[in-house]
Short mmCIF file of C-alpha atoms in Angstrom, two decimals:
data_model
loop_
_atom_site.label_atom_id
_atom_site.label_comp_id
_atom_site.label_asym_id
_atom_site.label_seq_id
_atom_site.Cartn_x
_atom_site.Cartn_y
_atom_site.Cartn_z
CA UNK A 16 -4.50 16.81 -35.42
CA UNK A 17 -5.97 17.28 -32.07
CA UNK A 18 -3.71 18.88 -29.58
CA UNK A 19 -3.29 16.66 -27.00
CA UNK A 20 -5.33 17.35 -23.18
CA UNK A 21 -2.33 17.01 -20.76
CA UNK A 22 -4.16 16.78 -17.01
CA UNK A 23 -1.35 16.22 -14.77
CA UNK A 24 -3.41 16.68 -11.39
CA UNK A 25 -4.88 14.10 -10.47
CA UNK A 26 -7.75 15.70 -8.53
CA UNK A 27 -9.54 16.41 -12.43
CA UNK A 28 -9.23 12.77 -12.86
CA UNK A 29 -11.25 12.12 -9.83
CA UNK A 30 -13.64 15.30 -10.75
CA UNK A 31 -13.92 13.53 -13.69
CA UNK A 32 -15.07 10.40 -12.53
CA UNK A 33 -17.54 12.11 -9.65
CA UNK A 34 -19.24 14.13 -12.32
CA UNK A 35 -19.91 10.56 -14.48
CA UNK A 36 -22.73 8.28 -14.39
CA UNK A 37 -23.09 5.54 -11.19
CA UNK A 38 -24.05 2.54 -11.15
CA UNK A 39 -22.58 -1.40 -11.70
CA UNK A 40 -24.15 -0.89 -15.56
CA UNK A 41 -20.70 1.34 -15.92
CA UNK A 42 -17.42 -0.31 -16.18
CA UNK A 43 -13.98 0.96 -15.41
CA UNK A 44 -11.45 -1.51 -16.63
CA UNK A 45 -7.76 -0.80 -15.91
CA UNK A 46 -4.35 -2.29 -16.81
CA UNK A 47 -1.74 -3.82 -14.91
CA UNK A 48 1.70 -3.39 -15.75
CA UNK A 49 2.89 0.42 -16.12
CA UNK A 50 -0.82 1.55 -15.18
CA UNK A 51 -1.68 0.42 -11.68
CA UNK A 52 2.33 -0.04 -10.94
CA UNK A 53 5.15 1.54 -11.86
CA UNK A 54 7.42 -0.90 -14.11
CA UNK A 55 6.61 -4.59 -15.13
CA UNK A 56 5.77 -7.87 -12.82
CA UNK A 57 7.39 -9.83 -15.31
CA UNK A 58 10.53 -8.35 -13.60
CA UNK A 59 10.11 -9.45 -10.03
CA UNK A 60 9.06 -13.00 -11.40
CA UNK A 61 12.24 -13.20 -13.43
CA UNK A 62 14.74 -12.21 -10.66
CA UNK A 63 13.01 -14.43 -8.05
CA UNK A 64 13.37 -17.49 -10.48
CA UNK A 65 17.04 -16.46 -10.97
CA UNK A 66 18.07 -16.33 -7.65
CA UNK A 67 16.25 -19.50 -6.64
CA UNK A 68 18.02 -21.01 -9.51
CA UNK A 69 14.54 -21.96 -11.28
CA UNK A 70 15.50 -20.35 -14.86
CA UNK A 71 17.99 -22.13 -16.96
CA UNK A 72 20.97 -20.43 -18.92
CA UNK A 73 19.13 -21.74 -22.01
CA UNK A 74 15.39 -20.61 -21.42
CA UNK A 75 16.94 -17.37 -20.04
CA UNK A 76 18.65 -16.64 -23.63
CA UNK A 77 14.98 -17.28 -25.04
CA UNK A 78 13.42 -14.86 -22.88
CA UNK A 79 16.30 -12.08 -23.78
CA UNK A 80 15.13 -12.90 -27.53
CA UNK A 81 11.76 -12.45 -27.34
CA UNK A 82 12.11 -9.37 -25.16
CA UNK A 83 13.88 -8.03 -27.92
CA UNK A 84 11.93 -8.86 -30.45
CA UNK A 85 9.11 -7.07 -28.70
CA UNK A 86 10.49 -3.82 -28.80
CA UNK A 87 12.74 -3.63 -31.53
CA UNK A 88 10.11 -5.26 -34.53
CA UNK A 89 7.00 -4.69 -31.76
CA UNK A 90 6.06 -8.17 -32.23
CA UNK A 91 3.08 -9.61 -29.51
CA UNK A 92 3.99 -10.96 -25.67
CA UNK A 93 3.12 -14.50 -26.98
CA UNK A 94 6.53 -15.93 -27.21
CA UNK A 95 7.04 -14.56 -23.54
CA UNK A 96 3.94 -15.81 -22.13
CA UNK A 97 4.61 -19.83 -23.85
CA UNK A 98 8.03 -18.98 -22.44
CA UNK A 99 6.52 -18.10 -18.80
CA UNK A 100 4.17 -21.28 -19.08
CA UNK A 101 6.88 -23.77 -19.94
CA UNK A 102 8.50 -22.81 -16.22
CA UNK A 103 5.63 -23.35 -14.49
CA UNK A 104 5.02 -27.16 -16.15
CA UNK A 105 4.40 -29.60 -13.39
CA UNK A 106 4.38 -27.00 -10.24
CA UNK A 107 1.46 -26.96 -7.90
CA UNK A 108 -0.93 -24.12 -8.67
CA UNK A 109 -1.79 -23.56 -4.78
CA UNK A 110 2.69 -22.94 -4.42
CA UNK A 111 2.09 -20.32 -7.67
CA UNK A 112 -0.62 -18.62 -6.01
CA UNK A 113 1.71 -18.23 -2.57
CA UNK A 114 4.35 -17.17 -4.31
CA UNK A 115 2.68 -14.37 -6.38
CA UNK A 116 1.81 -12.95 -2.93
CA UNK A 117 4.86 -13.07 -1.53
CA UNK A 118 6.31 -11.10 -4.48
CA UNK A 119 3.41 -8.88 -4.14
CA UNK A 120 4.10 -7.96 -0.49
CA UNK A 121 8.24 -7.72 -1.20
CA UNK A 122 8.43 -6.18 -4.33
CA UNK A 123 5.36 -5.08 -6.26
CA UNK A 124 3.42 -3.14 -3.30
CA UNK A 125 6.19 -0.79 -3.45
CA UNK A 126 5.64 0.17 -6.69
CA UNK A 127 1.65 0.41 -7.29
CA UNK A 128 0.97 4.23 -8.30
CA UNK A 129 -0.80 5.83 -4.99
CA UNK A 130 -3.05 7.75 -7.88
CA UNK A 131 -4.38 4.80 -8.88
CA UNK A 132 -5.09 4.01 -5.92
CA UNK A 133 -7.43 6.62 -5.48
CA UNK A 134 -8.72 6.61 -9.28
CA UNK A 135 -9.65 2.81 -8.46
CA UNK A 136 -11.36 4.00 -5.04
CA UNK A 137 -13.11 6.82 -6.75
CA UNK A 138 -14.74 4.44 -9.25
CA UNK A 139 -15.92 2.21 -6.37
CA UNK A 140 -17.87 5.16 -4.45
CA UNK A 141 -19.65 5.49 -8.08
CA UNK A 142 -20.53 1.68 -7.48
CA UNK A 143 -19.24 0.91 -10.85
CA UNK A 144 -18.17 -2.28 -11.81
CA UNK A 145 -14.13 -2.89 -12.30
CA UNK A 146 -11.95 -5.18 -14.03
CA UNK A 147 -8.48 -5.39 -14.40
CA UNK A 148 -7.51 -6.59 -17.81
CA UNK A 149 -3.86 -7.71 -18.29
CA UNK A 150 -1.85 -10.06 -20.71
CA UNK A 151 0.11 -11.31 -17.25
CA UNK A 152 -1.29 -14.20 -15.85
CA UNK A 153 -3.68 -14.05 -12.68
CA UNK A 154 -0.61 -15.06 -10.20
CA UNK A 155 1.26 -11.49 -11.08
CA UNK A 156 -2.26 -9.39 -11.32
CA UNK A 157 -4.47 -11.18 -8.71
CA UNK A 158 -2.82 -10.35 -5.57
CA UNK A 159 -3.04 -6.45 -6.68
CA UNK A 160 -6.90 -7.06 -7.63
CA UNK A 161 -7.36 -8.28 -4.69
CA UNK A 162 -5.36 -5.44 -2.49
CA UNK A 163 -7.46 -2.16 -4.65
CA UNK A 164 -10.97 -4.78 -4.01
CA UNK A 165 -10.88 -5.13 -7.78
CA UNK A 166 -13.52 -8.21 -8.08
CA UNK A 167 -12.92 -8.95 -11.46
CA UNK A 168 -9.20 -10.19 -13.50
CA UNK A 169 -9.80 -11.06 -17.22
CA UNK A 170 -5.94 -12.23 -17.74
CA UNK A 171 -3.90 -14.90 -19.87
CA UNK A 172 -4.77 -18.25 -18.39
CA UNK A 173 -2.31 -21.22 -17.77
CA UNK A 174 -3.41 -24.55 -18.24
CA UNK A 175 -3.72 -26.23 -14.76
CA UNK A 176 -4.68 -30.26 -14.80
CA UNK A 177 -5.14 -31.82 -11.17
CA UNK A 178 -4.11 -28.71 -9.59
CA UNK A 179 -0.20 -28.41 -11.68
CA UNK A 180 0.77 -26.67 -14.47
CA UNK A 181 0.59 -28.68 -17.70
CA UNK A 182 2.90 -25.95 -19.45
CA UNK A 183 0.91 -24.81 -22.12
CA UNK A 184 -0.97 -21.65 -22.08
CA UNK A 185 -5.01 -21.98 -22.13
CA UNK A 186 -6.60 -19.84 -24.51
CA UNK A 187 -5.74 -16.44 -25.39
CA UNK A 188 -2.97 -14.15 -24.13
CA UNK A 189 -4.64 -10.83 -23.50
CA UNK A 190 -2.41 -9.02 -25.62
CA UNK A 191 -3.64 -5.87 -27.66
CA UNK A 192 -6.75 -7.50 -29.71
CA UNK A 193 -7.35 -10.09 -27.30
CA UNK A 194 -7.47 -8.00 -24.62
CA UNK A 195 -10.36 -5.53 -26.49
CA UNK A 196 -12.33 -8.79 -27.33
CA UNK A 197 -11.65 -10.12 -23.56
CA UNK A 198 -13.55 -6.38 -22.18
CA UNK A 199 -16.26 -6.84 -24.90
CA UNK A 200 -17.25 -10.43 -23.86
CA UNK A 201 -17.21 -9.44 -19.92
CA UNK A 202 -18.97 -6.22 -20.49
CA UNK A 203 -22.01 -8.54 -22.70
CA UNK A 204 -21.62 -11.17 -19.82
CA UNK A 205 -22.32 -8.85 -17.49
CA UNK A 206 -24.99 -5.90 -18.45
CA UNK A 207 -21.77 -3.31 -18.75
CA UNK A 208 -22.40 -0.50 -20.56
CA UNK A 209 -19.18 0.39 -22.40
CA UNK A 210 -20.14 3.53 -24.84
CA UNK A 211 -20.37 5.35 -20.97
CA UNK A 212 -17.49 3.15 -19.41
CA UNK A 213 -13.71 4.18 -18.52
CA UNK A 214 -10.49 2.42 -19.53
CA UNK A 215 -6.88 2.87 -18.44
CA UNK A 216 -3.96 2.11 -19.94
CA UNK A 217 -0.41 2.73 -20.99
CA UNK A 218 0.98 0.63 -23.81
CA UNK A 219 1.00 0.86 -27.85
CA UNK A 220 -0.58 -2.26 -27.78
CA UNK A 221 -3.24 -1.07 -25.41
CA UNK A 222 -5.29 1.48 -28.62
CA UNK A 223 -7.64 -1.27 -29.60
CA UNK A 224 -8.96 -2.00 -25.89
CA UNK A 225 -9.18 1.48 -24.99
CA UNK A 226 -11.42 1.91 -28.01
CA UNK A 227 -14.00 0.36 -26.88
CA UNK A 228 -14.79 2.33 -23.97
CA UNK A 229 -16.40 5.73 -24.40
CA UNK A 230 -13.95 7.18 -21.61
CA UNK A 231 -10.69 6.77 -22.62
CA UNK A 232 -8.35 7.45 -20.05
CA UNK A 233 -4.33 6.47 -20.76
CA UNK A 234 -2.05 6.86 -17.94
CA UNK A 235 1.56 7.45 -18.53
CA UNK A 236 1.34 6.69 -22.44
CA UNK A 237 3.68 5.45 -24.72
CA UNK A 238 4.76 7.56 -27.44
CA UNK A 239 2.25 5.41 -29.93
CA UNK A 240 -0.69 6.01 -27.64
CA UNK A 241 -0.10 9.90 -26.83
CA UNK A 242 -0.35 10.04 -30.55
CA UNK A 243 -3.43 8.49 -30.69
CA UNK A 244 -4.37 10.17 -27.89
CA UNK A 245 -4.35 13.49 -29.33
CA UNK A 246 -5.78 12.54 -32.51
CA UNK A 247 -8.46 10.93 -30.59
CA UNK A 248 -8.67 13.74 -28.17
CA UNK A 249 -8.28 11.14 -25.20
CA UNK A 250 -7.22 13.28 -21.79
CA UNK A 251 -3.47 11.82 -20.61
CA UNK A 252 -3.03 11.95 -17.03
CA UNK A 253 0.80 11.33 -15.90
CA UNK A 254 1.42 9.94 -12.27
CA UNK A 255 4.89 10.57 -10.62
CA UNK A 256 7.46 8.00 -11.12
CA UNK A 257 8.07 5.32 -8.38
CA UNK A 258 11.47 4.23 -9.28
CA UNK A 259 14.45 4.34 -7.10
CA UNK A 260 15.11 7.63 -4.77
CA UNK A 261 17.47 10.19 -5.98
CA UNK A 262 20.40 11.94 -3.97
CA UNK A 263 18.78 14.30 -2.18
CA UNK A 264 15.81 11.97 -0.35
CA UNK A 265 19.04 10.06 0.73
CA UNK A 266 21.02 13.22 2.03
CA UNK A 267 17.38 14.27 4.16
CA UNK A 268 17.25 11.19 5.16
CA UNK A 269 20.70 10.50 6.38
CA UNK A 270 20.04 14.22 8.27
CA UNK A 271 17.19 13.08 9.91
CA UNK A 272 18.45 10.57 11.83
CA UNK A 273 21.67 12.44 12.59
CA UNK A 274 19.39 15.23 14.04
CA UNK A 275 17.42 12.01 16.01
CA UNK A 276 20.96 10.79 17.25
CA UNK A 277 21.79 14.50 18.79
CA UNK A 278 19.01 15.13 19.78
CA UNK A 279 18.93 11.52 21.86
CA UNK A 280 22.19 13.06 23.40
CA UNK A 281 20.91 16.26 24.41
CA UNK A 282 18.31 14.58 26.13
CA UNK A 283 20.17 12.24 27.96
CA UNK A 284 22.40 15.01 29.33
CA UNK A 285 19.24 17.10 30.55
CA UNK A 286 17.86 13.69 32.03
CA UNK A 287 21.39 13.34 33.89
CA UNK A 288 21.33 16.72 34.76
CA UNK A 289 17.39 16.70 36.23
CA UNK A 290 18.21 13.49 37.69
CA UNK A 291 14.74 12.78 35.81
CA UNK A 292 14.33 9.88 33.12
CA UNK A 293 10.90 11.73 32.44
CA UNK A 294 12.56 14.90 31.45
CA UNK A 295 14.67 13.10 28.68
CA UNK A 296 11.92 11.38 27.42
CA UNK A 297 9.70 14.60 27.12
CA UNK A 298 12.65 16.52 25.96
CA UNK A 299 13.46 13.85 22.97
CA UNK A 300 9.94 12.45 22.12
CA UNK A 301 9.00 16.27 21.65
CA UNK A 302 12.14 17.67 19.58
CA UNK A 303 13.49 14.42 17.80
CA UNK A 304 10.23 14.10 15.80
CA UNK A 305 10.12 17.86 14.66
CA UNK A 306 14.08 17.81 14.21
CA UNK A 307 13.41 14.50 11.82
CA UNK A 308 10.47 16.32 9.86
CA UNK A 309 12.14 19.32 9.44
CA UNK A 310 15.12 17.81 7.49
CA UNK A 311 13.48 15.45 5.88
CA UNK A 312 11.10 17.94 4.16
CA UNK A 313 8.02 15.86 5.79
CA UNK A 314 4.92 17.89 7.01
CA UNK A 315 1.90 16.64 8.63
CA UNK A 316 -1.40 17.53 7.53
CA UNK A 317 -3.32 16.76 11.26
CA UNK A 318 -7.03 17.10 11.46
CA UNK A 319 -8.57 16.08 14.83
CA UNK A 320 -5.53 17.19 16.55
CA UNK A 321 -7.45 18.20 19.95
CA UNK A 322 -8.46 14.21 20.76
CA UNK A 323 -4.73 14.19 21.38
CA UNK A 324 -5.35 15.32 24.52
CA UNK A 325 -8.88 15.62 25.79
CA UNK A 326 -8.50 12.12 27.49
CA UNK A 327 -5.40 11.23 28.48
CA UNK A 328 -3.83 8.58 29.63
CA UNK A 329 -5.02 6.89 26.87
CA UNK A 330 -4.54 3.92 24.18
CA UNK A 331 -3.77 5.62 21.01
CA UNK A 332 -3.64 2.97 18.19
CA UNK A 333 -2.39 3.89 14.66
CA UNK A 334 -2.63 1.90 11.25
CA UNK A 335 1.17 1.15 10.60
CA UNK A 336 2.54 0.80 6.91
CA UNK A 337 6.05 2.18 7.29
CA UNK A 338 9.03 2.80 9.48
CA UNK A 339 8.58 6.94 9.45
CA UNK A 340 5.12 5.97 11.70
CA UNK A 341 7.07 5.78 14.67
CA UNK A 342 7.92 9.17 13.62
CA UNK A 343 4.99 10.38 12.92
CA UNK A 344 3.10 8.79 16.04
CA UNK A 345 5.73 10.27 18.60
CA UNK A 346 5.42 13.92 16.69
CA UNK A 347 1.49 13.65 17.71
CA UNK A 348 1.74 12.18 21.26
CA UNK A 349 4.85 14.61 21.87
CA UNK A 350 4.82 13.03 25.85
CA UNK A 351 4.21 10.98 28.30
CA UNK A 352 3.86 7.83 26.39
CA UNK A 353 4.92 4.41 25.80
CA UNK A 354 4.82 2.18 23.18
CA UNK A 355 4.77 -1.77 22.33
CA UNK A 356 6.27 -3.31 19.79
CA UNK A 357 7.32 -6.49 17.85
CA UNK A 358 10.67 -8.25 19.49
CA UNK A 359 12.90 -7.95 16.29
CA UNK A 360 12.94 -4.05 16.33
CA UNK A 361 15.02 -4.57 19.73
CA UNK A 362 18.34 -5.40 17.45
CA UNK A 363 17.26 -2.04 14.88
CA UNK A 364 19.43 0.43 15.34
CA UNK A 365 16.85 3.29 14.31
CA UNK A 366 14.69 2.58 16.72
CA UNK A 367 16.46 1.26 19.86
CA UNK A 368 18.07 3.91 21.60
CA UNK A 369 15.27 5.71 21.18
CA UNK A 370 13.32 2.44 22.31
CA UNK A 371 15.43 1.93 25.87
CA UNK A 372 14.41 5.84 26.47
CA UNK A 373 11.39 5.54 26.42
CA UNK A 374 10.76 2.30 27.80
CA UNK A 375 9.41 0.60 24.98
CA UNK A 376 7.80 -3.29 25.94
CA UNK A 377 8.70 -6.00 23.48
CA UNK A 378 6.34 -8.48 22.23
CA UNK A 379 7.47 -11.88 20.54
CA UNK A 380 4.51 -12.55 17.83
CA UNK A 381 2.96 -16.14 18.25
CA UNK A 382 4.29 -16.84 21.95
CA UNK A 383 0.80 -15.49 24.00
CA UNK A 384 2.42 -16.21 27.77
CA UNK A 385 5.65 -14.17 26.67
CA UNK A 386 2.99 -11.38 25.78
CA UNK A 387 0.48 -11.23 28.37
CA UNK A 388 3.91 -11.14 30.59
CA UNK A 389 5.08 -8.07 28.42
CA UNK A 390 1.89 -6.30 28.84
CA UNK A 391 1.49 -6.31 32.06
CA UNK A 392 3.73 -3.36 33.37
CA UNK A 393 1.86 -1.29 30.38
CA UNK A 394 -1.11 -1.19 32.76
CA UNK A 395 0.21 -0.35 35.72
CA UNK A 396 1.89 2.59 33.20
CA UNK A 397 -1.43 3.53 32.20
CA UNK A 398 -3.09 3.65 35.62
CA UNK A 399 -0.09 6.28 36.46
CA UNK A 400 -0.70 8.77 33.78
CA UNK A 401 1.59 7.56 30.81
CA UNK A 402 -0.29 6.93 27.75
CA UNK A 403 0.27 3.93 25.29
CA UNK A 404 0.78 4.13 21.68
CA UNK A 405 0.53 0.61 19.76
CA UNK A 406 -0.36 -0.34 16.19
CA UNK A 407 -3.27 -2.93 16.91
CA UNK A 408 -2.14 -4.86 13.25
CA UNK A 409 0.96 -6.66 14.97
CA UNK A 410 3.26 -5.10 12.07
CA UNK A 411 3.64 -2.99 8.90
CA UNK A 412 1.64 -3.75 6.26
CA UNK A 413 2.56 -4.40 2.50
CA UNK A 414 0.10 -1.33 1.11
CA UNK A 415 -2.62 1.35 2.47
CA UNK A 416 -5.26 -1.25 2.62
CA UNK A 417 -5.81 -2.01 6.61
CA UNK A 418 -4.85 -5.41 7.98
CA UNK A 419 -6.66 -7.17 10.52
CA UNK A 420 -6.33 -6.06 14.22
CA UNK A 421 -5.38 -7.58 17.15
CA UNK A 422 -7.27 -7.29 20.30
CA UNK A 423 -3.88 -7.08 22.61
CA UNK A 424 -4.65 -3.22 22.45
CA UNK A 425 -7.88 -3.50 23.53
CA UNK A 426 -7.31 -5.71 26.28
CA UNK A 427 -5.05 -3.17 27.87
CA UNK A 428 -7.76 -0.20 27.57
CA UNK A 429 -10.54 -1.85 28.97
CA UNK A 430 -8.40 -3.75 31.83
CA UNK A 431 -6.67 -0.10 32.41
CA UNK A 432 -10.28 1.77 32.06
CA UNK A 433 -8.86 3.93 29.62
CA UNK A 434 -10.23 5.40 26.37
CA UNK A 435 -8.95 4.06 22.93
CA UNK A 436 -8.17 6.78 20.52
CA UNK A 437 -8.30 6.46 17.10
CA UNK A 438 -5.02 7.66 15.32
CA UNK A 439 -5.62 6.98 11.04
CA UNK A 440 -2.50 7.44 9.26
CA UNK A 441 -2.91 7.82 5.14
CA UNK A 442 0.25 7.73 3.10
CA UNK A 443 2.79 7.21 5.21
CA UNK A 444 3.92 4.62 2.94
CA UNK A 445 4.40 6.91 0.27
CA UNK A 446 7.41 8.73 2.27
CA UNK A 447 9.13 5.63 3.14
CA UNK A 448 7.78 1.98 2.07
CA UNK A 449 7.77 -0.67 4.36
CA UNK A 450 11.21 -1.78 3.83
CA UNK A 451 12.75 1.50 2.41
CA UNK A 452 15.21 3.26 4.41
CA UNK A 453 15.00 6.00 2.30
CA UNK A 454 12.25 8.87 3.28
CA UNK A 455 10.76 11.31 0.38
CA UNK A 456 9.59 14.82 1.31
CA UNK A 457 6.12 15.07 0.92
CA UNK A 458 2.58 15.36 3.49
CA UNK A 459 1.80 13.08 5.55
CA UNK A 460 -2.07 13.01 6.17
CA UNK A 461 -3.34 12.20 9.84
CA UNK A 462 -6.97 11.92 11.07
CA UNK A 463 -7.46 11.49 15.00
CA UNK A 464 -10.60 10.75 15.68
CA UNK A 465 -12.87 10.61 18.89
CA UNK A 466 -11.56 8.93 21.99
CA UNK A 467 -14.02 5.90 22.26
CA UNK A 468 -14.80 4.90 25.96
CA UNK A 469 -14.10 1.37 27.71
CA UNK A 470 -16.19 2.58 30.68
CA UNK A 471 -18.52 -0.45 32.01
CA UNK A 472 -16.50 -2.52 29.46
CA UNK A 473 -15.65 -6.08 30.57
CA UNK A 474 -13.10 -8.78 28.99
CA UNK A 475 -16.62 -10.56 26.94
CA UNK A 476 -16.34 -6.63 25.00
CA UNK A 477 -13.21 -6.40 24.00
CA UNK A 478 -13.83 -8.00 20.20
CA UNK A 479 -16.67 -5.99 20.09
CA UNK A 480 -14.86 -2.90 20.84
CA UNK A 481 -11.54 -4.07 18.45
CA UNK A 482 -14.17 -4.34 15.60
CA UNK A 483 -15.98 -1.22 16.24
CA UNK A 484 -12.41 0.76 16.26
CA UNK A 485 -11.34 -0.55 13.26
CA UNK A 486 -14.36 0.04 11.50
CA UNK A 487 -13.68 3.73 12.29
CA UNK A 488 -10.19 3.31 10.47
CA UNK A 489 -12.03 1.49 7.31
CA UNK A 490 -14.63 4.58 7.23
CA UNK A 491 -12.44 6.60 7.67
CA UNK A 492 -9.59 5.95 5.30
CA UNK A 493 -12.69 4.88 2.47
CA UNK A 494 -14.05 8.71 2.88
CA UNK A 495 -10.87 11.01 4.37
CA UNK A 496 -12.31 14.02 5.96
CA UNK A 497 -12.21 16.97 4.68
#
C-alpha cells in the first residue's frame, strides 16, 4: 500500500494548481456537500420545512429510514432524493429557486470552507473550466455556484411541468456512478480534457467520479476514500472545521466587549473632564479597537497603511461582511471620523453607545428624502476636518464575494470635494459571520489603497466614480497584494 500524502496547507494546493496546465480544455470539477461547505444542505432544507410546518410526521419517519439505511447498509441517496421530490409536488419552481437563496444567505454561507474558496479562485486565474457536480438538486447547489462564479452545475434534476413540481425526479440522481458518467458526458460536450483535469471530493461514494480525472484531489475524506487515496496515491488536503465555536472564542469574545464597555467609560470621564466630546471620541475610537483585538486574539495584517492619512478628511469606504468591521474600520481610522449606518443598528446594543459617541448618522434603507436629510450634516462634518467612514454596499453581505455599491458615498465626496479612499477588507467574515456573535482569533487581512480624487468632479460623475472604486475592490480582492 501507498502511504498516504497528507498536505494540510493549503498554500501546496494552490502551488499545485499554479504549476498545472491553463486553459478552458482543463476541467476542475468539485463537490458540494462536505467539499465546498462544511456539513450537508439537506440539513438546512429539512429544518426550514419543519419549522414552516411543510414536512409531515409521516414523510419525516421516511426520511429518518432512508438516512439510516444510507449509512448503516451504505445503500444510494435515491430513496432521499424521491423523498425530497415528493415535497416539492405542485410548488412553483420560481418560490424553490427564492427559497434556496434565502437558505443560502441564512444558513449555508456560513459554512462554505474559505479554502475552497480560494482553490475555486485559483482554478479560475488558470482559466479552466469548472463544474460543480452534486447528487443535491440545483436549488441547494446553485446559489453557491453562483456565489464562487462556478458557471456550470451538473446536479439531480426535478421534474418541473408549467413551471411546478410534478414530484417525480427527472433522470438520474448524481449519486456515485451517475455522478462519474454525468463529468464524462460534460467533459465530451464540452472539449474538457479530463486525463489533465482536477476533481474534489469527500464521500465513499465519490471513488468512481474522482477516477476519472487525472488530478485527484479529495478534501476532508471519508475513511473509504483515504483508503483509496493512499492506495491510489491521491494527495488529501484537510480544511479546518466550520462547525459551532468552542469555549474559548466565546470567553474572547465576551472580553472584548467588556474591554469596549470600559473603555467607553474611561472615555467619557476624560471627555467630562476636558469638557471636550472630541477628546472621548479620540480617546475610545483609538483604544477600544486595540483593547477588542487584543482579547480577542485578532491581528490585522494592513498593507497600504500610509493612505490612511495622506489625505484627510476623507471618505473611506470598506467592503462589509461582518459585525467585527466596525472594529476593524475604527482600529484603521483611529480619529477624527464619523460613520453612517443602516437605522436598525440604532436599537444594537454593541454598537450604540459607541454609535451616540461618535455621532454616528442613521440611514433608513428605501426612504431616499429620510436619507438625503441624514446626509446632510456629514458634509458640513467633512468640510470641518472629520473624516467619514461608510460601507458603500448598504449592509453586510452573505459571503466574501462584493455586493453592489451604492452611490450615497460618492455623493458625499464629490459634493464635500474630498478624496474617496479605498479600504478592502478580506476575511473578516471568517472571525465573525454575518450573524455570529461569536469572534474566532485569527488575521484579518486589510488592503488600503490610493485615495482617488473627486477634484473637478460634478453630480453627472458620481456613477462613474462609484464604478471605478469598486472595480478597485473587485481587482483587488481577485489578485490580493502581496
Amino acid at each position: 500500500m501507498t502511504e498516504v500524502r497528507e498536505q494540510p496547507e493549503l498554500s501546496e494546493l494552490l502551488a499545485d494548481i499554479e504549476a498545472g496546465p491553463e486553459g478552458p480544455e482543463i476541467g476542475a470539477f468539485f463537490d458540494f456537500d462536505g467539499t465546498l461547505i462544511a456539513g450537508y444542505s439537506a440539513e438546512a432544507w429539512a429544518l426550514d420545512a419543519l419549522r414552516r410546518r411543510k414536512i409531515d410526521p409521516q414523510t419525516m419517519v421516511r426520511s429518518l429510514l432512508a438516512g439510516l439505511d444510507m449509512h448503516l447498509r451504505g445503500s444510494d441517496v435515491t430513496a432521499l432524493m424521491e423523498i425530497a421530490a415528493e415535497l416539492g409536488k405542485g410548488r412553483r419552481e420560481e418560490a424553490l429557486i427564492e427559497l434556496g437563496q434565502r437558505l443560502f444567505r441564512e444558513r449555508l454561507a456560513r459554512t462554505v470552507y474559505p479554502e475552497a474558496r480560494a482553490v475555486v479562485k485559483a482554478h479560475q486565474r488558470q482559466r479552466h473550466t469548472l463544474a460543480l457536480a452534486s447528487s443535491a438538486t440545483n436549488f441547494q447547489a446553485g446559489p453557491l455556484a453562483a456565489d464562487l462564479g462556478i458557471d456550470h452545475v451538473l446536479c439531480t434534476k426535478l421534474e418541473v411541468v408549467d413551471g411546478r413540481l410534478t414530484g417525480r425526479v427527472a433522470g438520474p440522481v448524481l449519486w456515485g456512478r451517475n455522478k462519474a458518467d454525468a463529468v464524462a458526458a460534460f467533459a465530451a460536450d464540452n472539449g474538457v480534457k479530463l486525463a489533465e483535469s482536477y476533481g474534489y471530493a469527500n464521500g465513499d461514494e465519490d471513488v468512481e467520479f474522482l477516477e476519472t480525472v487525472g488530478r485527484a484531489r479529495p478534501l476532508n475524506p471519508a475513511p473509504r476514500l483515504a483508503r483509496v487515496a493512499a492506495e491510489r496515491g491521491w494527495p488529501i488536503h484537510r480544511f479546518e472545521a466550520r462547525g459551532r465555536p468552542g469555549i474559548v472564542p466565546v470567553v474572547r469574545t465576551a472580553a472584548a466587549l467588556g474591554g469596549i464597555a470600559g473603555t467607553l467609560g474611561v472615555g467619557l470621564g476624560l471627555g467630562l473632564l476636558n469638557r471636550s466630546r472630541r477628546t472621548a471620541v479620540n480617546y475610545v475610537a483609538t483604544v477600544a479597537p486595540e483593547v477588542a483585538l487584543g482579547l480577542a486574539g485578532v491581528e490585522l495584517g494592513v498593507r497600504g497603511e500610509e493612505h490612511l492619512w495622506s489625505a484627510r478628511p476623507a471618505v473611506f469606504v470598506f467592503n462589509h461582511q461582518s459585525s467585527f468591521d466596525v472594529i476593524v474600520i475604527s482600529r484603521l481610522l483611529r480619529r477624527d471620523f464619523t460613520a453612517v449606518a443602516k437605522a436598525e443598528l440604532a436599537h444594537d446594543p454593541r454598537f450604540a453607545p459607541l454609535a451616540a459617541l461618535v455621532g454616528v448618522s442613521y440611514v433608513h434603507r428605501g426612504d431616499p428624502a429620510q436619507a438625503r436629510a441624514a446626509l446632510a450634516p456629514v458634509v458640513e462634518k467633512l468640510r470641518s476636518g472629520i473624516s467619514l467612514a461608510i460601507a458603500p454596499e448598504g449592509t453586510r453581505s452573505a459571503t466574501p464575494t462584493l455586493g453592489p455599491f451604492k452611490s450615497g458615498a460618492f455623493h458625499i465626496a464629490v459634493e464635500a470635494h474630498v478624496p474617496v479612499v479605498p479600504v478592502v477588507i478580506r476575511n473578516a467574515g471568517e472571525i465573525m459571520w454575518r450573524a455570529s456573535l461569536v469572534a474566532r482569533s485569527g488575521t484579518v487581512d486589510v488592503a488600503v489603497l490610493p485615495p482617488v480624487t473627486t477634484e473637478g468632479f460634478g453630480p453627472d460623475d458620481v456613477h462613474d466614480l462609484r464604478d471605478q472604486v469598486r472595480q478597485q475592490f473587485l481587482d483587488t480582492l481577485d489578485d490580493w497584494p502581496d
